[in-house]
């Protein structure tokens, strides 16, 4: 049986690996090209950013093509990884169990979480390699009753050189990303085509027949018996809309706001980002230098990267946002989001103040890169992990299925969703078709 998997991120790679392992003929279609990490030292940008020559965050793909920026409202930028490995090559490498809103619909992923954690080998980053200021801020968070804990990571600390630039790709291969699973899938017989953005699913008389791709090189049609969309909350939604299937106006993004402070020679880039985190209601706090704000946010220009201190707020934002056929996104911060961010950023500033970090404490730019909720599961869908709204042979297998924003790292969740969907696909097939 022929299967097409659209996307090579955490979900798509996991699905492709599982289907290939079980004998299906798998074709992975990736919209972007082969990933190459950012190899320049951050200091190269100092004279340009101080003068504002780098412009706005929309220019990120000129500096670093795998990272795609979409302005969804005047003050909110959304980011996607359009490359082999999807967003996994652009993450901090955090692997936490995010499951907000899932138990409410009867979806329990504990077995998938455990299996993936064992497979990927999750561990925390040794405290003796944290920056002194990060240790001090951890102590301050403890004193403030915030119950911080070391962040589980998919980072091999023996290979890690503490460059602090995980989100721009790991030049040493110390951080796991989904290309490992793509390699497994291809070793099992799968193939991958890059620079192949899927435009729509081909559906005839309610049955999937394949997909159509389109690029500057022209259109192509690929036939298959089943199609699994794993292009993320924006990418999968756009494909569904172009295939005549309505999506939900409930896009979430786990909006990030980083509070910036000043500490002479803090050198926060001399450790991986987010070495610890504190889980609060609707958000987390974590030490983090926001490179996007450092490069593009005018209020941050006066402070060097060595002296810049950041404390991230990652918000479980309101599930309000829509993707159209052209991929345009309409999403704003709700009044509730702004209220929660105000409260959380005050706590972030207090942690820094208690740790000797000087002000002014300045907000970074609003941004989001965990994109989901555009084709959410309901309780009735959980048994088979698919909606009856879908035609025969079409599946969605990424964070689009998750109804609630997490306010947490979501790489493990995306992979777990993909694994559950892949196994439901296999269960639904007659043995002769495998």
Short mmCIF file of C-alpha atoms in Angstrom, two decimals:
data_model
loop_
_atom_site.label_atom_id
_atom_site.label_comp_id
_atom_site.label_asym_id
_atom_site.label_seq_id
_atom_site.Cartn_x
_atom_site.Cartn_y
_atom_site.Cartn_z
CA UNK A 1 0.00 0.00 0.00
CA UNK A 2 1.26 3.47 -0.91
CA UNK A 3 1.20 6.22 1.70
CA UNK A 4 2.13 9.88 1.40
CA UNK A 5 3.22 11.73 4.52
CA UNK A 6 3.19 15.51 4.17
CA UNK A 7 5.85 17.09 6.37
CA UNK A 8 9.03 15.82 8.02
CA UNK A 9 8.80 17.38 11.50
CA UNK A 10 8.14 15.61 14.79
CA UNK A 11 4.75 14.26 13.70
CA UNK A 12 5.50 13.50 10.06
CA UNK A 13 8.81 11.79 10.72
CA UNK A 14 7.30 9.64 13.47
CA UNK A 15 4.42 8.62 11.21
CA UNK A 16 6.72 7.85 8.27
CA UNK A 17 9.00 5.77 10.48
CA UNK A 18 6.12 3.73 11.89
CA UNK A 19 4.38 3.13 8.55
CA UNK A 20 7.63 2.24 6.79
CA UNK A 21 8.60 -0.14 9.60
CA UNK A 22 5.31 -1.96 9.05
CA UNK A 23 5.75 -2.53 5.35
CA UNK A 24 3.99 0.42 3.69
CA UNK A 25 5.52 2.14 0.67
CA UNK A 26 6.03 5.62 2.10
CA UNK A 27 6.72 8.88 0.26
CA UNK A 28 7.54 11.89 2.45
CA UNK A 29 6.89 15.26 0.83
CA UNK A 30 8.74 18.18 2.43
CA UNK A 31 7.99 21.76 1.38
CA UNK A 32 11.48 23.01 2.24
CA UNK A 33 15.02 22.05 1.35
CA UNK A 34 17.69 20.16 3.24
CA UNK A 35 18.40 21.78 6.58
CA UNK A 36 21.69 23.53 7.25
CA UNK A 37 22.34 25.06 10.68
CA UNK A 38 23.29 28.69 11.16
CA UNK A 39 27.09 28.73 11.43
CA UNK A 40 27.99 32.39 12.03
CA UNK A 41 28.77 33.68 15.50
CA UNK A 42 25.99 35.93 16.79
CA UNK A 43 28.49 38.78 17.19
CA UNK A 44 28.51 39.27 13.40
CA UNK A 45 25.15 41.01 13.70
CA UNK A 46 26.08 43.56 16.38
CA UNK A 47 26.88 46.58 14.17
CA UNK A 48 23.91 45.88 11.89
CA UNK A 49 21.29 45.38 14.60
CA UNK A 50 22.38 48.46 16.59
CA UNK A 51 21.73 50.57 13.50
CA UNK A 52 18.46 48.78 12.74
CA UNK A 53 19.79 47.53 9.41
CA UNK A 54 18.45 44.02 10.04
CA UNK A 55 14.92 45.41 9.82
CA UNK A 56 11.96 43.48 11.19
CA UNK A 57 11.48 39.82 12.11
CA UNK A 58 9.96 39.23 8.68
CA UNK A 59 13.54 39.31 7.38
CA UNK A 60 14.55 36.22 9.35
CA UNK A 61 14.21 33.96 6.32
CA UNK A 62 16.76 36.13 4.49
CA UNK A 63 19.26 35.58 7.30
CA UNK A 64 18.18 32.01 8.01
CA UNK A 65 16.00 30.54 5.21
CA UNK A 66 14.62 27.49 7.11
CA UNK A 67 12.75 29.78 9.50
CA UNK A 68 9.58 31.20 7.97
CA UNK A 69 7.84 34.22 9.49
CA UNK A 70 4.15 35.13 9.23
CA UNK A 71 2.67 38.31 10.67
CA UNK A 72 -0.74 37.30 12.03
CA UNK A 73 -1.50 40.69 13.62
CA UNK A 74 0.38 43.99 14.04
CA UNK A 75 2.23 42.79 17.15
CA UNK A 76 2.34 39.00 16.77
CA UNK A 77 4.72 37.04 14.52
CA UNK A 78 4.35 33.30 13.99
CA UNK A 79 7.27 31.10 12.95
CA UNK A 80 7.45 27.81 11.08
CA UNK A 81 10.30 25.49 10.20
CA UNK A 82 10.05 24.81 6.47
CA UNK A 83 12.91 22.39 5.95
CA UNK A 84 13.82 18.77 6.55
CA UNK A 85 13.09 18.13 10.20
CA UNK A 86 10.47 20.88 10.35
CA UNK A 87 10.40 22.78 13.62
CA UNK A 88 12.44 20.10 15.43
CA UNK A 89 15.66 21.47 13.92
CA UNK A 90 14.76 24.92 15.30
CA UNK A 91 13.85 23.99 18.87
CA UNK A 92 15.59 24.25 22.23
CA UNK A 93 15.49 20.46 22.39
CA UNK A 94 13.00 20.33 25.24
CA UNK A 95 10.96 17.14 25.71
CA UNK A 96 8.24 17.58 28.30
CA UNK A 97 4.88 15.86 28.57
CA UNK A 98 2.40 18.49 27.41
CA UNK A 99 -1.19 17.23 27.49
CA UNK A 100 -3.42 20.19 28.32
CA UNK A 101 -7.04 19.49 27.34
CA UNK A 102 -6.37 15.95 26.13
CA UNK A 103 -7.70 13.98 29.09
CA UNK A 104 -10.87 16.07 28.83
CA UNK A 105 -11.62 14.45 25.45
CA UNK A 106 -10.43 11.03 26.59
CA UNK A 107 -7.02 11.05 24.90
CA UNK A 108 -4.22 9.61 27.03
CA UNK A 109 -0.76 9.42 25.50
CA UNK A 110 1.30 8.14 28.44
CA UNK A 111 2.44 5.00 26.61
CA UNK A 112 3.54 6.99 23.55
CA UNK A 113 5.35 9.52 25.73
CA UNK A 114 7.24 6.76 27.52
CA UNK A 115 8.15 4.93 24.32
CA UNK A 116 9.46 8.08 22.66
CA UNK A 117 11.38 9.21 25.74
CA UNK A 118 13.13 5.83 25.82
CA UNK A 119 13.84 5.96 22.10
CA UNK A 120 15.16 9.53 22.04
CA UNK A 121 16.98 9.30 25.40
CA UNK A 122 15.79 12.28 27.40
CA UNK A 123 17.96 13.82 30.12
CA UNK A 124 18.37 17.14 31.92
CA UNK A 125 21.38 19.35 31.27
CA UNK A 126 23.94 19.14 34.14
CA UNK A 127 23.64 22.02 36.60
CA UNK A 128 27.41 22.39 36.78
CA UNK A 129 27.27 23.57 33.16
CA UNK A 130 24.57 26.16 33.73
CA UNK A 131 25.67 29.79 33.77
CA UNK A 132 26.08 31.15 37.32
CA UNK A 133 23.25 33.60 36.72
CA UNK A 134 20.88 30.82 35.63
CA UNK A 135 21.64 28.99 38.87
CA UNK A 136 20.99 32.18 40.81
CA UNK A 137 17.68 32.76 39.03
CA UNK A 138 16.70 29.16 39.76
CA UNK A 139 17.34 29.82 43.48
CA UNK A 140 15.27 33.01 43.29
CA UNK A 141 12.40 31.09 41.68
CA UNK A 142 12.58 28.57 44.53
CA UNK A 143 12.45 31.37 47.12
CA UNK A 144 9.43 32.86 45.36
CA UNK A 145 7.58 29.53 45.61
CA UNK A 146 7.57 28.90 41.86
CA UNK A 147 8.77 25.26 42.07
CA UNK A 148 11.27 25.36 39.18
CA UNK A 149 12.74 22.14 37.81
CA UNK A 150 15.44 21.13 35.36
CA UNK A 151 14.09 20.85 31.82
CA UNK A 152 14.08 17.38 30.20
CA UNK A 153 16.04 17.68 26.97
CA UNK A 154 16.98 15.67 23.92
CA UNK A 155 20.54 16.98 24.12
CA UNK A 156 23.70 14.91 24.44
CA UNK A 157 25.66 16.99 26.93
CA UNK A 158 28.95 15.33 25.91
CA UNK A 159 28.55 16.65 22.36
CA UNK A 160 27.04 20.02 23.35
CA UNK A 161 29.48 22.95 23.12
CA UNK A 162 27.12 25.39 24.92
CA UNK A 163 26.82 27.82 22.02
CA UNK A 164 23.28 28.72 23.10
CA UNK A 165 21.96 28.68 19.54
CA UNK A 166 19.86 25.50 19.57
CA UNK A 167 17.04 27.27 17.74
CA UNK A 168 19.28 28.02 14.76
CA UNK A 169 20.29 24.39 14.34
CA UNK A 170 22.82 22.27 16.18
CA UNK A 171 26.17 22.40 14.38
CA UNK A 172 27.55 19.53 16.49
CA UNK A 173 24.60 17.16 16.21
CA UNK A 174 24.20 17.17 19.98
CA UNK A 175 20.47 17.81 19.89
CA UNK A 176 18.00 15.22 18.60
CA UNK A 177 15.72 16.23 15.77
CA UNK A 178 13.25 14.35 13.61
CA UNK A 179 15.73 13.79 10.81
CA UNK A 180 16.85 10.80 12.89
CA UNK A 181 13.40 9.29 12.37
CA UNK A 182 13.45 10.25 8.68
CA UNK A 183 16.72 8.32 8.36
CA UNK A 184 15.07 5.32 10.04
CA UNK A 185 12.10 5.55 7.68
CA UNK A 186 14.33 5.75 4.61
CA UNK A 187 16.38 2.80 5.85
CA UNK A 188 13.08 0.91 5.92
CA UNK A 189 12.32 1.77 2.30
CA UNK A 190 10.68 5.22 2.50
CA UNK A 191 11.70 8.02 0.16
CA UNK A 192 11.68 11.77 0.72
CA UNK A 193 11.25 14.54 -1.82
CA UNK A 194 12.33 18.02 -0.75
CA UNK A 195 11.14 21.36 -2.15
CA UNK A 196 7.76 19.74 -2.73
CA UNK A 197 5.05 21.86 -1.09
CA UNK A 198 1.70 20.09 -1.19
CA UNK A 199 -1.11 22.33 -2.39
CA UNK A 200 -4.11 20.03 -2.09
CA UNK A 201 -5.27 16.46 -1.63
CA UNK A 202 -6.78 14.79 -4.69
CA UNK A 203 -10.19 13.40 -3.75
CA UNK A 204 -12.48 11.49 -6.13
CA UNK A 205 -15.95 10.37 -5.05
CA UNK A 206 -15.03 10.72 -1.39
CA UNK A 207 -11.83 8.68 -1.69
CA UNK A 208 -8.26 10.00 -1.54
CA UNK A 209 -6.19 9.38 -4.66
CA UNK A 210 -3.03 11.35 -3.93
CA UNK A 211 -1.77 14.93 -3.70
CA UNK A 212 -0.82 17.81 -5.91
CA UNK A 213 2.38 19.77 -5.28
CA UNK A 214 3.31 23.12 -6.73
CA UNK A 215 6.43 25.27 -6.82
CA UNK A 216 8.27 27.62 -9.16
CA UNK A 217 9.28 24.49 -11.06
CA UNK A 218 5.66 23.61 -11.79
CA UNK A 219 2.99 21.20 -10.58
CA UNK A 220 3.31 17.51 -9.86
CA UNK A 221 0.79 14.82 -8.94
CA UNK A 222 1.63 11.91 -6.67
CA UNK A 223 -0.76 8.97 -6.42
CA UNK A 224 -1.30 7.04 -3.21
CA UNK A 225 -3.78 4.94 -1.27
CA UNK A 226 -3.64 7.16 1.79
CA UNK A 227 -2.40 10.63 2.72
CA UNK A 228 -1.34 11.81 6.16
CA UNK A 229 -1.07 15.56 6.71
CA UNK A 230 1.64 16.54 9.19
CA UNK A 231 2.55 20.02 7.97
CA UNK A 232 1.66 21.74 11.24
CA UNK A 233 -1.24 23.87 12.40
CA UNK A 234 -0.86 26.31 9.52
CA UNK A 235 0.42 24.04 6.73
CA UNK A 236 -2.09 21.23 7.24
CA UNK A 237 -4.95 23.72 7.58
CA UNK A 238 -4.05 25.42 4.31
CA UNK A 239 -3.95 22.07 2.48
CA UNK A 240 -7.31 21.04 3.95
CA UNK A 241 -8.89 24.35 2.95
CA UNK A 242 -7.59 23.98 -0.61
CA UNK A 243 -8.98 20.43 -0.66
CA UNK A 244 -12.50 21.61 0.16
CA UNK A 245 -12.39 20.65 3.84
CA UNK A 246 -13.23 23.38 6.32
CA UNK A 247 -10.86 23.91 9.23
CA UNK A 248 -11.41 25.35 12.69
CA UNK A 249 -10.93 29.02 13.69
CA UNK A 250 -9.12 27.87 16.83
CA UNK A 251 -5.43 28.23 15.96
CA UNK A 252 -3.15 28.42 19.00
CA UNK A 253 0.55 29.24 19.03
CA UNK A 254 1.95 29.05 22.60
CA UNK A 255 2.85 32.74 22.43
CA UNK A 256 6.28 33.70 23.77
CA UNK A 257 7.23 37.00 25.40
CA UNK A 258 10.74 37.40 26.81
CA UNK A 259 11.53 40.00 29.44
CA UNK A 260 14.99 41.46 28.98
CA UNK A 261 17.30 42.70 31.74
CA UNK A 262 21.00 43.57 32.07
CA UNK A 263 23.83 41.79 33.88
CA UNK A 264 27.47 42.50 33.01
CA UNK A 265 29.07 39.45 31.35
CA UNK A 266 26.03 37.24 31.96
CA UNK A 267 26.93 35.37 28.75
CA UNK A 268 23.67 33.45 28.72
CA UNK A 269 24.51 31.99 25.32
CA UNK A 270 27.20 29.91 27.03
CA UNK A 271 24.53 27.36 27.97
CA UNK A 272 21.58 25.79 26.14
CA UNK A 273 18.40 27.87 26.33
CA UNK A 274 15.75 26.96 28.89
CA UNK A 275 17.88 24.79 31.20
CA UNK A 276 15.12 25.03 33.82
CA UNK A 277 11.46 25.96 33.81
CA UNK A 278 8.67 26.82 36.21
CA UNK A 279 5.14 25.66 35.35
CA UNK A 280 2.38 28.04 36.38
CA UNK A 281 -1.28 28.23 35.45
CA UNK A 282 -1.46 29.00 31.71
CA UNK A 283 2.27 29.71 31.28
CA UNK A 284 5.84 28.71 32.04
CA UNK A 285 8.89 30.80 32.98
CA UNK A 286 12.38 29.88 31.79
CA UNK A 287 15.82 31.54 31.32
CA UNK A 288 16.15 32.34 27.65
CA UNK A 289 17.88 34.86 25.42
CA UNK A 290 15.45 35.66 22.62
CA UNK A 291 17.64 35.93 19.52
CA UNK A 292 14.71 37.26 17.48
CA UNK A 293 14.23 40.16 19.89
CA UNK A 294 18.00 40.71 20.06
CA UNK A 295 18.22 41.01 16.29
CA UNK A 296 14.98 42.74 15.39
CA UNK A 297 13.36 44.41 18.42
CA UNK A 298 14.29 48.11 18.59
CA UNK A 299 13.97 48.48 22.41
CA UNK A 300 16.61 45.74 22.85
CA UNK A 301 19.27 47.32 20.61
CA UNK A 302 21.32 49.14 23.27
CA UNK A 303 22.43 46.01 25.19
CA UNK A 304 25.12 43.62 23.92
CA UNK A 305 24.48 39.90 23.70
CA UNK A 306 27.02 39.26 26.48
CA UNK A 307 25.12 41.50 28.91
CA UNK A 308 21.59 40.62 27.86
CA UNK A 309 19.54 38.52 30.28
CA UNK A 310 16.21 37.02 29.27
CA UNK A 311 13.37 35.37 31.16
CA UNK A 312 10.82 33.75 28.88
CA UNK A 313 7.09 33.62 29.36
CA UNK A 314 5.52 30.89 27.23
CA UNK A 315 1.76 31.35 27.25
CA UNK A 316 -1.10 28.93 26.72
CA UNK A 317 -2.87 31.47 24.53
CA UNK A 318 -6.53 31.68 23.60
CA UNK A 319 -7.49 29.26 20.82
CA UNK A 320 -8.57 31.97 18.40
CA UNK A 321 -7.12 32.15 14.90
CA UNK A 322 -7.88 31.16 11.31
CA UNK A 323 -5.84 30.02 8.30
CA UNK A 324 -7.12 30.61 4.76
CA UNK A 325 -6.43 28.93 1.41
CA UNK A 326 -3.50 31.22 0.69
CA UNK A 327 -1.88 30.46 4.05
CA UNK A 328 -2.71 33.88 5.44
CA UNK A 329 -3.22 33.78 9.19
CA UNK A 330 -5.55 35.97 11.23
CA UNK A 331 -4.66 35.67 14.91
CA UNK A 332 -4.53 38.29 17.64
CA UNK A 333 -3.70 38.29 21.32
CA UNK A 334 -6.96 38.26 23.27
CA UNK A 335 -7.61 40.54 26.26
CA UNK A 336 -7.19 37.47 28.48
CA UNK A 337 -3.83 36.70 26.83
CA UNK A 338 -2.61 40.23 27.46
CA UNK A 339 -3.70 40.13 31.10
CA UNK A 340 -1.93 36.81 31.69
CA UNK A 341 1.21 38.02 29.91
CA UNK A 342 1.25 41.16 32.06
CA UNK A 343 1.05 39.09 35.25
CA UNK A 344 3.63 36.57 34.04
CA UNK A 345 6.09 39.20 32.81
CA UNK A 346 5.94 40.90 36.21
CA UNK A 347 6.95 37.60 37.79
CA UNK A 348 9.74 37.16 35.24
CA UNK A 349 11.04 40.63 36.10
CA UNK A 350 10.86 39.85 39.82
CA UNK A 351 12.98 36.70 39.37
CA UNK A 352 15.62 38.77 37.58
CA UNK A 353 15.52 41.56 40.15
CA UNK A 354 15.91 39.08 43.03
CA UNK A 355 18.94 37.63 41.23
CA UNK A 356 20.77 40.92 40.80
CA UNK A 357 19.77 41.56 37.20
CA UNK A 358 19.44 45.27 36.51
CA UNK A 359 16.64 47.04 34.68
CA UNK A 360 15.10 48.50 32.76
CA UNK A 361 13.16 45.26 32.26
CA UNK A 362 12.00 45.51 28.68
CA UNK A 363 9.54 43.30 26.82
CA UNK A 364 10.76 41.47 23.76
CA UNK A 365 8.61 40.79 20.72
CA UNK A 366 5.49 38.62 20.80
CA UNK A 367 6.05 35.46 18.79
CA UNK A 368 4.75 31.92 18.55
CA UNK A 369 5.99 28.73 16.96
CA UNK A 370 3.89 25.90 18.40
CA UNK A 371 1.01 25.88 15.95
CA UNK A 372 -2.06 23.73 16.47
CA UNK A 373 -5.81 23.50 16.97
CA UNK A 374 -6.92 24.01 13.38
CA UNK A 375 -8.53 20.56 13.02
CA UNK A 376 -9.15 19.60 16.65
CA UNK A 377 -10.24 16.20 17.83
CA UNK A 378 -13.50 15.85 19.68
CA UNK A 379 -14.23 13.11 22.21
CA UNK A 380 -16.03 11.05 19.54
CA UNK A 381 -12.93 11.16 17.30
CA UNK A 382 -10.39 9.86 19.81
CA UNK A 383 -11.07 6.14 19.35
CA UNK A 384 -9.94 6.22 15.71
CA UNK A 385 -7.87 9.46 15.89
CA UNK A 386 -9.70 10.94 12.92
CA UNK A 387 -12.78 12.97 12.17
CA UNK A 388 -15.68 11.57 10.15
CA UNK A 389 -15.46 14.83 8.22
CA UNK A 390 -12.41 13.47 6.39
CA UNK A 391 -12.74 11.46 3.17
CA UNK A 392 -11.62 7.84 3.09
CA UNK A 393 -7.83 7.57 3.09
CA UNK A 394 -7.09 11.03 4.49
CA UNK A 395 -5.64 11.50 7.96
CA UNK A 396 -4.32 14.44 9.96
CA UNK A 397 -1.47 13.57 12.30
CA UNK A 398 0.00 16.69 13.90
CA UNK A 399 -0.75 19.40 16.47
CA UNK A 400 -3.72 20.51 14.36
CA UNK A 401 -5.58 17.76 16.25
CA UNK A 402 -4.84 19.20 19.70
CA UNK A 403 -7.74 21.38 20.89
CA UNK A 404 -5.95 23.38 23.59
CA UNK A 405 -2.88 25.57 23.69
CA UNK A 406 -0.21 24.04 25.91
CA UNK A 407 2.02 26.87 27.12
CA UNK A 408 4.76 24.22 27.16
CA UNK A 409 7.31 22.73 24.75
CA UNK A 410 5.34 20.56 22.31
CA UNK A 411 7.89 18.50 20.37
CA UNK A 412 7.19 15.35 22.39
CA UNK A 413 3.43 15.89 22.11
CA UNK A 414 3.66 16.27 18.32
CA UNK A 415 5.63 13.03 18.03
CA UNK A 416 3.23 11.20 20.37
CA UNK A 417 0.22 12.35 18.33
CA UNK A 418 1.97 11.14 15.19
CA UNK A 419 2.73 7.76 16.74
CA UNK A 420 -0.86 7.24 17.87
CA UNK A 421 -2.23 8.24 14.46
CA UNK A 422 0.22 5.95 12.62
CA UNK A 423 -0.85 2.98 14.71
CA UNK A 424 -4.52 3.77 14.17
CA UNK A 425 -3.83 3.81 10.43
CA UNK A 426 -2.22 0.38 10.69
CA UNK A 427 -5.12 -0.94 12.78
CA UNK A 428 -7.61 0.26 10.17
CA UNK A 429 -5.92 -1.61 7.33
CA UNK A 430 -6.63 -5.21 6.32
CA UNK A 431 -3.53 -7.37 6.78
CA UNK A 432 -3.31 -7.99 3.05
CA UNK A 433 -2.87 -4.28 2.41
CA UNK A 434 0.16 -3.89 4.67
#
